Amino acid sequence: MDLGIRGKVAFVSGGSKGIGRQCAEMLGREGCKVVVAARGQEAIDEAVASIKKAGGEAIGISVDLTKEKDVKRALSVVKESFGSPDIVITNVHGPGPGDFFDHDGEDFVDAFRDLTLSVVFLARETLPDMKKKGWGRLVTIGSGAAKEPPSELKHILANTARASVVSLNKSLANEFGQYGITVNTLGTGWIGSERMYKYLEHVAEEKGLSPDGAMDMLKGLIPVGRPGKPEEMASLAVFLCSAQASYITGNLMAVDGGLHRSAW
């Protein structure tokens, strides 16, 4: 299927590894000019090289998306190289685990800055040009825990901040839909990235399980009986960036193998 985005400029944050890298590579195969944004330069260079090897066009930028000045600097480079982004995928890792009294107020402030303000900063730098063009896509790689925090996982910081991103994106969808701009959030479940496997090691240690025992426990929670693959997550993200997805906006979409029990 031709997604109708050839020649579009796509900014992918967290684009050097895992789900973000899969998004960047898929967008490159669709003919987008891809900006791989992350912190680690080595991984950025590897992702850019992979896109170019497949015949795509890409540049990489090392940027801290939680700092507004850094976001402004990065977007200035993008505009000089490719022009203003038509597509933005926001993908910032959340804070570590913990219960309510494991964290103080500053931890909550930091979580909000990392997960919510990073989206705010990117949106403020890219939505005005999308509005002028009459076309744009903003997709956040979020978490299903924003809707239904699982009791077995102690991630109160991420659960709280990610829920605010869903409301932010819904508000942006309401405000900018009239300009041909769609805004959606993906509710990630257990996706088999490096980060997931590291966290599973933590769960195994905490519960006194072997790595295989922890994986079996995880599989038992998921109706399809396995973790997802990064490319399965990226496939929906990239489709939401397509011309065909122009009537899909303001949604939180679960990609979790049926983990969440609610029907909507």
mmCIF file of C-alpha atoms in Angstrom:
data_model
loop_
_atom_site.group_PDB
_atom_site.id
_atom_site.type_symbol
_atom_site.label_atom_id
_atom_site.label_comp_id
_atom_site.label_asym_id
_atom_site.label_seq_id
_atom_site.Cartn_x
_atom_site.Cartn_y
_atom_site.Cartn_z
ATOM 1 C CA MET A 1 0.000 0.000 0.000
ATOM 2 C CA ASP A 2 1.273 3.456 -0.909
ATOM 3 C CA LEU A 3 0.747 5.541 2.234
ATOM 4 C CA GLY A 4 0.862 8.803 0.290
ATOM 5 C CA ILE A 5 3.671 10.392 2.292
ATOM 6 C CA ARG A 6 6.577 10.239 -0.143
ATOM 7 C CA GLY A 7 8.663 13.399 0.194
ATOM 8 C CA LYS A 8 7.221 14.313 3.594
ATOM 9 C CA VAL A 9 9.635 15.327 6.346
ATOM 10 C CA ALA A 10 9.350 13.007 9.356
ATOM 11 C CA PHE A 11 10.872 13.803 12.752
ATOM 12 C CA VAL A 12 11.166 10.671 14.889
ATOM 13 C CA SER A 13 12.212 11.167 18.496
ATOM 14 C CA GLY A 14 13.761 8.164 20.172
ATOM 15 C CA GLY A 15 14.418 7.093 16.605
ATOM 16 C CA SER A 16 17.724 5.310 17.166
ATOM 17 C CA LYS A 17 16.479 2.183 18.960
ATOM 18 C CA GLY A 18 13.485 -0.084 19.457
ATOM 19 C CA ILE A 19 10.067 1.133 18.373
ATOM 20 C CA GLY A 20 11.379 4.536 17.327
ATOM 21 C CA ARG A 21 13.988 3.039 15.029
ATOM 22 C CA GLN A 22 11.408 0.779 13.428
ATOM 23 C CA CYS A 23 9.224 3.850 12.813
ATOM 24 C CA ALA A 24 12.152 5.737 11.290
ATOM 25 C CA GLU A 25 13.118 2.878 8.984
ATOM 26 C CA MET A 26 9.517 2.286 7.853
ATOM 27 C CA LEU A 27 9.033 5.980 7.117
ATOM 28 C CA GLY A 28 12.265 5.927 5.142
ATOM 29 C CA ARG A 29 10.980 3.043 3.040
ATOM 30 C CA GLU A 30 7.822 5.071 2.388
ATOM 31 C CA GLY A 31 9.959 7.807 0.837
ATOM 32 C CA CYS A 32 9.975 10.252 3.732
ATOM 33 C CA LYS A 33 12.949 12.423 4.567
ATOM 34 C CA VAL A 34 13.653 11.093 8.034
ATOM 35 C CA VAL A 35 15.147 12.905 11.004
ATOM 36 C CA VAL A 36 16.418 10.462 13.635
ATOM 37 C CA ALA A 37 16.435 12.306 16.956
ATOM 38 C CA ALA A 38 17.829 10.753 20.126
ATOM 39 C CA ARG A 39 20.576 11.304 22.679
ATOM 40 C CA GLY A 40 23.238 8.718 21.844
ATOM 41 C CA GLN A 41 25.192 9.676 18.726
ATOM 42 C CA GLU A 42 26.488 6.175 17.981
ATOM 43 C CA ALA A 43 22.993 4.663 17.845
ATOM 44 C CA ILE A 44 21.757 7.654 15.831
ATOM 45 C CA ASP A 45 24.500 7.115 13.255
ATOM 46 C CA GLU A 46 23.644 3.416 12.986
ATOM 47 C CA ALA A 47 19.953 4.168 12.386
ATOM 48 C CA VAL A 48 20.720 6.822 9.766
ATOM 49 C CA ALA A 49 23.110 4.453 7.987
ATOM 50 C CA SER A 50 20.457 1.733 7.934
ATOM 51 C CA ILE A 51 17.878 4.058 6.378
ATOM 52 C CA LYS A 52 20.328 5.241 3.743
ATOM 53 C CA LYS A 53 21.431 1.687 2.953
ATOM 54 C CA ALA A 54 17.798 0.849 2.187
ATOM 55 C CA GLY A 55 17.670 3.768 -0.275
ATOM 56 C CA GLY A 56 16.131 6.326 2.051
ATOM 57 C CA GLU A 57 17.113 9.863 2.948
ATOM 58 C CA ALA A 58 17.939 10.669 6.575
ATOM 59 C CA ILE A 59 19.872 12.833 8.979
ATOM 60 C CA GLY A 60 20.506 12.381 12.689
ATOM 61 C CA ILE A 61 20.393 14.899 15.529
ATOM 62 C CA SER A 62 21.474 14.416 19.131
ATOM 63 C CA VAL A 63 18.910 16.270 21.226
ATOM 64 C CA ASP A 64 17.430 16.339 24.724
ATOM 65 C CA LEU A 65 13.720 16.758 24.067
ATOM 66 C CA THR A 66 13.023 17.694 27.676
ATOM 67 C CA LYS A 67 14.853 21.004 27.171
ATOM 68 C CA GLU A 68 13.031 23.639 25.133
ATOM 69 C CA LYS A 69 16.228 25.347 23.924
ATOM 70 C CA ASP A 70 17.570 22.028 22.673
ATOM 71 C CA VAL A 71 14.324 21.316 20.818
ATOM 72 C CA LYS A 72 14.475 24.739 19.162
ATOM 73 C CA ARG A 73 18.087 24.096 18.124
ATOM 74 C CA ALA A 74 17.221 20.693 16.676
ATOM 75 C CA LEU A 75 14.265 22.007 14.676
ATOM 76 C CA SER A 76 16.417 24.807 13.292
ATOM 77 C CA VAL A 77 18.809 22.177 11.915
ATOM 78 C CA VAL A 78 15.916 20.169 10.472
ATOM 79 C CA LYS A 79 14.462 23.182 8.687
ATOM 80 C CA GLU A 80 17.830 24.034 7.156
ATOM 81 C CA SER A 81 18.332 20.453 5.961
ATOM 82 C CA PHE A 82 14.861 19.277 4.891
ATOM 83 C CA GLY A 83 12.324 21.971 5.720
ATOM 84 C CA SER A 84 9.768 21.926 8.525
ATOM 85 C CA PRO A 85 8.449 18.503 9.614
ATOM 86 C CA ASP A 86 5.139 17.255 8.268
ATOM 87 C CA ILE A 87 5.215 14.231 10.558
ATOM 88 C CA VAL A 88 6.305 14.099 14.194
ATOM 89 C CA ILE A 89 6.557 10.938 16.260
ATOM 90 C CA THR A 90 7.191 11.661 19.932
ATOM 91 C CA ASN A 91 8.800 8.818 21.812
ATOM 92 C CA VAL A 92 10.459 9.616 25.138
ATOM 93 C CA HIS A 93 11.216 6.989 27.777
ATOM 94 C CA GLY A 94 9.429 7.335 31.072
ATOM 95 C CA PRO A 95 10.851 7.359 34.615
ATOM 96 C CA GLY A 96 11.706 4.245 36.578
ATOM 97 C CA PRO A 97 9.443 2.128 38.780
ATOM 98 C CA GLY A 98 8.207 2.867 42.263
ATOM 99 C CA ASP A 99 5.143 3.205 44.517
ATOM 100 C CA PHE A 100 3.588 6.500 45.616
ATOM 101 C CA PHE A 101 5.757 7.046 48.702
ATOM 102 C CA ASP A 102 8.909 5.991 46.875
ATOM 103 C CA HIS A 103 8.868 9.375 45.131
ATOM 104 C CA ASP A 104 8.781 12.993 46.215
ATOM 105 C CA GLY A 105 7.196 15.984 44.521
ATOM 106 C CA GLU A 106 10.251 16.727 42.419
ATOM 107 C CA ASP A 107 10.079 13.234 40.938
ATOM 108 C CA PHE A 108 6.560 13.981 39.719
ATOM 109 C CA VAL A 109 7.717 17.307 38.288
ATOM 110 C CA ASP A 110 10.564 15.559 36.465
ATOM 111 C CA ALA A 111 8.191 12.921 35.077
ATOM 112 C CA PHE A 112 5.855 15.611 33.768
ATOM 113 C CA ARG A 113 8.758 17.446 32.149
ATOM 114 C CA ASP A 114 10.134 14.293 30.541
ATOM 115 C CA LEU A 115 6.895 12.854 29.184
ATOM 116 C CA THR A 116 4.532 15.807 28.766
ATOM 117 C CA LEU A 117 6.640 18.903 28.221
ATOM 118 C CA SER A 118 8.761 17.072 25.638
ATOM 119 C CA VAL A 119 5.572 16.726 23.566
ATOM 120 C CA VAL A 120 4.612 20.345 24.270
ATOM 121 C CA PHE A 121 8.007 21.610 23.100
ATOM 122 C CA LEU A 122 7.930 19.603 19.867
ATOM 123 C CA ALA A 123 4.321 20.545 19.140
ATOM 124 C CA ARG A 124 5.001 24.254 19.653
ATOM 125 C CA GLU A 125 7.897 24.121 17.178
ATOM 126 C CA THR A 126 6.110 22.105 14.480
ATOM 127 C CA LEU A 127 2.357 22.769 14.575
ATOM 128 C CA PRO A 128 2.523 26.347 13.213
ATOM 129 C CA ASP A 129 4.149 25.194 9.948
ATOM 130 C CA MET A 130 1.789 22.212 9.693
ATOM 131 C CA LYS A 131 -1.098 24.638 10.086
ATOM 132 C CA LYS A 132 0.227 26.785 7.225
ATOM 133 C CA LYS A 133 0.564 23.725 4.991
ATOM 134 C CA GLY A 134 -2.878 22.428 5.908
ATOM 135 C CA TRP A 135 -1.461 18.979 6.656
ATOM 136 C CA GLY A 136 0.323 17.323 9.557
ATOM 137 C CA ARG A 137 0.635 14.248 11.727
ATOM 138 C CA LEU A 138 1.573 14.026 15.401
ATOM 139 C CA VAL A 139 1.793 10.559 16.957
ATOM 140 C CA THR A 140 2.931 9.821 20.502
ATOM 141 C CA ILE A 141 4.308 6.428 21.459
ATOM 142 C CA GLY A 142 2.713 6.272 24.895
ATOM 143 C CA SER A 143 1.543 3.528 27.207
ATOM 144 C CA GLY A 144 -1.697 1.662 27.775
ATOM 145 C CA ALA A 145 -1.117 2.322 31.476
ATOM 146 C CA ALA A 146 -2.291 5.886 30.849
ATOM 147 C CA LYS A 147 -5.800 4.425 30.592
ATOM 148 C CA GLU A 148 -5.564 1.372 32.822
ATOM 149 C CA PRO A 149 -2.570 1.298 35.181
ATOM 150 C CA PRO A 150 -1.798 -2.368 35.879
ATOM 151 C CA SER A 151 -1.769 -3.217 39.577
ATOM 152 C CA GLU A 152 1.135 -5.620 39.138
ATOM 153 C CA LEU A 153 3.459 -2.893 37.815
ATOM 154 C CA LYS A 154 4.535 -0.096 40.138
ATOM 155 C CA HIS A 155 5.038 2.834 37.772
ATOM 156 C CA ILE A 156 3.059 5.643 39.367
ATOM 157 C CA LEU A 157 5.239 8.408 37.902
ATOM 158 C CA ALA A 158 4.885 7.235 34.301
ATOM 159 C CA ASN A 159 1.215 6.327 34.738
ATOM 160 C CA THR A 160 0.420 9.839 35.961
ATOM 161 C CA ALA A 161 2.404 11.771 33.374
ATOM 162 C CA ARG A 162 1.433 9.608 30.404
ATOM 163 C CA ALA A 163 -2.248 10.172 31.166
ATOM 164 C CA SER A 164 -1.628 13.916 30.857
ATOM 165 C CA VAL A 165 -0.120 13.372 27.389
ATOM 166 C CA VAL A 166 -3.290 11.607 26.245
ATOM 167 C CA SER A 167 -5.388 14.596 27.338
ATOM 168 C CA LEU A 168 -2.916 17.009 25.762
ATOM 169 C CA ASN A 169 -3.073 15.177 22.436
ATOM 170 C CA LYS A 170 -6.864 14.996 22.535
ATOM 171 C CA SER A 171 -6.963 18.766 23.087
ATOM 172 C CA LEU A 172 -4.523 19.342 20.217
ATOM 173 C CA ALA A 173 -6.644 17.113 17.983
ATOM 174 C CA ASN A 174 -9.698 19.224 18.788
ATOM 175 C CA GLU A 175 -7.878 22.484 18.120
ATOM 176 C CA PHE A 176 -5.940 21.598 14.967
ATOM 177 C CA GLY A 177 -8.154 19.073 13.209
ATOM 178 C CA GLN A 178 -9.667 21.817 11.058
ATOM 179 C CA TYR A 179 -6.220 22.405 9.533
ATOM 180 C CA GLY A 180 -5.708 18.866 8.276
ATOM 181 C CA ILE A 181 -3.616 17.888 11.294
ATOM 182 C CA THR A 182 -4.249 14.639 13.163
ATOM 183 C CA VAL A 183 -2.980 13.865 16.663
ATOM 184 C CA ASN A 184 -3.037 10.384 18.195
ATOM 185 C CA THR A 185 -1.507 8.422 21.060
ATOM 186 C CA LEU A 186 -0.515 4.767 21.011
ATOM 187 C CA GLY A 187 -1.026 2.741 24.184
ATOM 188 C CA THR A 188 1.994 0.467 24.180
ATOM 189 C CA GLY A 189 1.754 -2.885 25.925
ATOM 190 C CA TRP A 190 4.606 -5.318 26.468
ATOM 191 C CA ILE A 191 6.769 -4.778 23.399
ATOM 192 C CA GLY A 192 9.947 -6.856 23.073
ATOM 193 C CA SER A 193 12.499 -4.064 23.070
ATOM 194 C CA GLU A 194 15.808 -3.944 24.933
ATOM 195 C CA ARG A 195 14.129 -1.766 27.540
ATOM 196 C CA MET A 196 11.352 -4.334 28.113
ATOM 197 C CA TYR A 197 13.774 -7.193 28.650
ATOM 198 C CA LYS A 198 15.791 -5.149 31.145
ATOM 199 C CA TYR A 199 12.633 -4.341 33.075
ATOM 200 C CA LEU A 200 11.607 -7.999 33.012
ATOM 201 C CA GLU A 201 14.941 -8.837 34.648
ATOM 202 C CA HIS A 202 14.021 -6.369 37.407
ATOM 203 C CA VAL A 203 10.605 -8.030 37.841
ATOM 204 C CA ALA A 204 12.211 -11.485 37.986
ATOM 205 C CA GLU A 205 14.616 -10.369 40.690
ATOM 206 C CA GLU A 206 11.873 -8.646 42.661
ATOM 207 C CA LYS A 207 9.588 -11.698 42.577
ATOM 208 C CA GLY A 208 12.330 -14.300 42.993
ATOM 209 C CA LEU A 209 11.769 -15.777 39.542
ATOM 210 C CA SER A 210 14.109 -17.000 36.849
ATOM 211 C CA PRO A 211 14.141 -14.999 33.595
ATOM 212 C CA ASP A 212 12.147 -17.789 31.939
ATOM 213 C CA GLY A 213 9.712 -17.813 34.856
ATOM 214 C CA ALA A 214 9.178 -14.067 34.540
ATOM 215 C CA MET A 215 8.570 -14.433 30.804
ATOM 216 C CA ASP A 216 6.064 -17.224 31.392
ATOM 217 C CA MET A 217 4.265 -15.023 33.918
ATOM 218 C CA LEU A 218 4.154 -12.210 31.368
ATOM 219 C CA LYS A 219 2.852 -14.458 28.598
ATOM 220 C CA GLY A 220 0.084 -15.605 30.918
ATOM 221 C CA LEU A 221 -1.165 -12.025 31.236
ATOM 222 C CA ILE A 222 -1.428 -11.396 27.489
ATOM 223 C CA PRO A 223 -4.302 -12.981 25.527
ATOM 224 C CA VAL A 224 -2.148 -13.552 22.432
ATOM 225 C CA GLY A 225 0.412 -15.268 24.656
ATOM 226 C CA ARG A 226 3.543 -13.296 23.798
ATOM 227 C CA PRO A 227 5.124 -9.843 23.901
ATOM 228 C CA GLY A 228 4.705 -7.683 20.831
ATOM 229 C CA LYS A 229 7.404 -6.879 18.310
ATOM 230 C CA PRO A 230 8.676 -3.304 17.818
ATOM 231 C CA GLU A 231 7.732 -3.465 14.136
ATOM 232 C CA GLU A 232 4.130 -4.333 15.071
ATOM 233 C CA MET A 233 3.933 -1.152 17.103
ATOM 234 C CA ALA A 234 5.669 0.887 14.420
ATOM 235 C CA SER A 235 3.320 -0.346 11.695
ATOM 236 C CA LEU A 236 0.333 1.353 13.321
ATOM 237 C CA ALA A 237 2.322 4.486 14.141
ATOM 238 C CA VAL A 238 3.410 4.849 10.514
ATOM 239 C CA PHE A 239 -0.097 4.181 9.197
ATOM 240 C CA LEU A 240 -1.412 6.981 11.429
ATOM 241 C CA CYS A 241 1.123 9.229 9.706
ATOM 242 C CA SER A 242 -0.285 8.347 6.289
ATOM 243 C CA ALA A 243 -2.616 10.180 3.944
ATOM 244 C CA GLN A 244 -5.150 7.364 4.394
ATOM 245 C CA ALA A 245 -5.405 8.047 8.139
ATOM 246 C CA SER A 246 -6.721 11.583 7.704
ATOM 247 C CA TYR A 247 -10.010 10.806 9.513
ATOM 248 C CA ILE A 248 -8.395 9.224 12.583
ATOM 249 C CA THR A 249 -7.564 11.719 15.318
ATOM 250 C CA GLY A 250 -7.802 12.312 19.044
ATOM 251 C CA ASN A 251 -7.489 8.633 19.910
ATOM 252 C CA LEU A 252 -5.608 6.470 22.370
ATOM 253 C CA MET A 253 -5.075 3.157 20.580
ATOM 254 C CA ALA A 254 -3.897 0.087 22.458
ATOM 255 C CA VAL A 255 -1.245 -2.114 20.865
ATOM 256 C CA ASP A 256 -0.952 -4.706 23.602
ATOM 257 C CA GLY A 257 -2.079 -8.121 22.403
ATOM 258 C CA GLY A 258 -5.417 -7.724 24.201
ATOM 259 C CA LEU A 259 -3.832 -7.062 27.595
ATOM 260 C CA HIS A 260 -6.324 -4.367 28.595
ATOM 261 C CA ARG A 261 -9.697 -5.842 29.390
ATOM 262 C CA SER A 262 -11.987 -2.932 28.543
ATOM 263 C CA ALA A 263 -13.703 -3.042 25.157
ATOM 264 C CA TRP A 264 -13.018 0.679 24.471
#
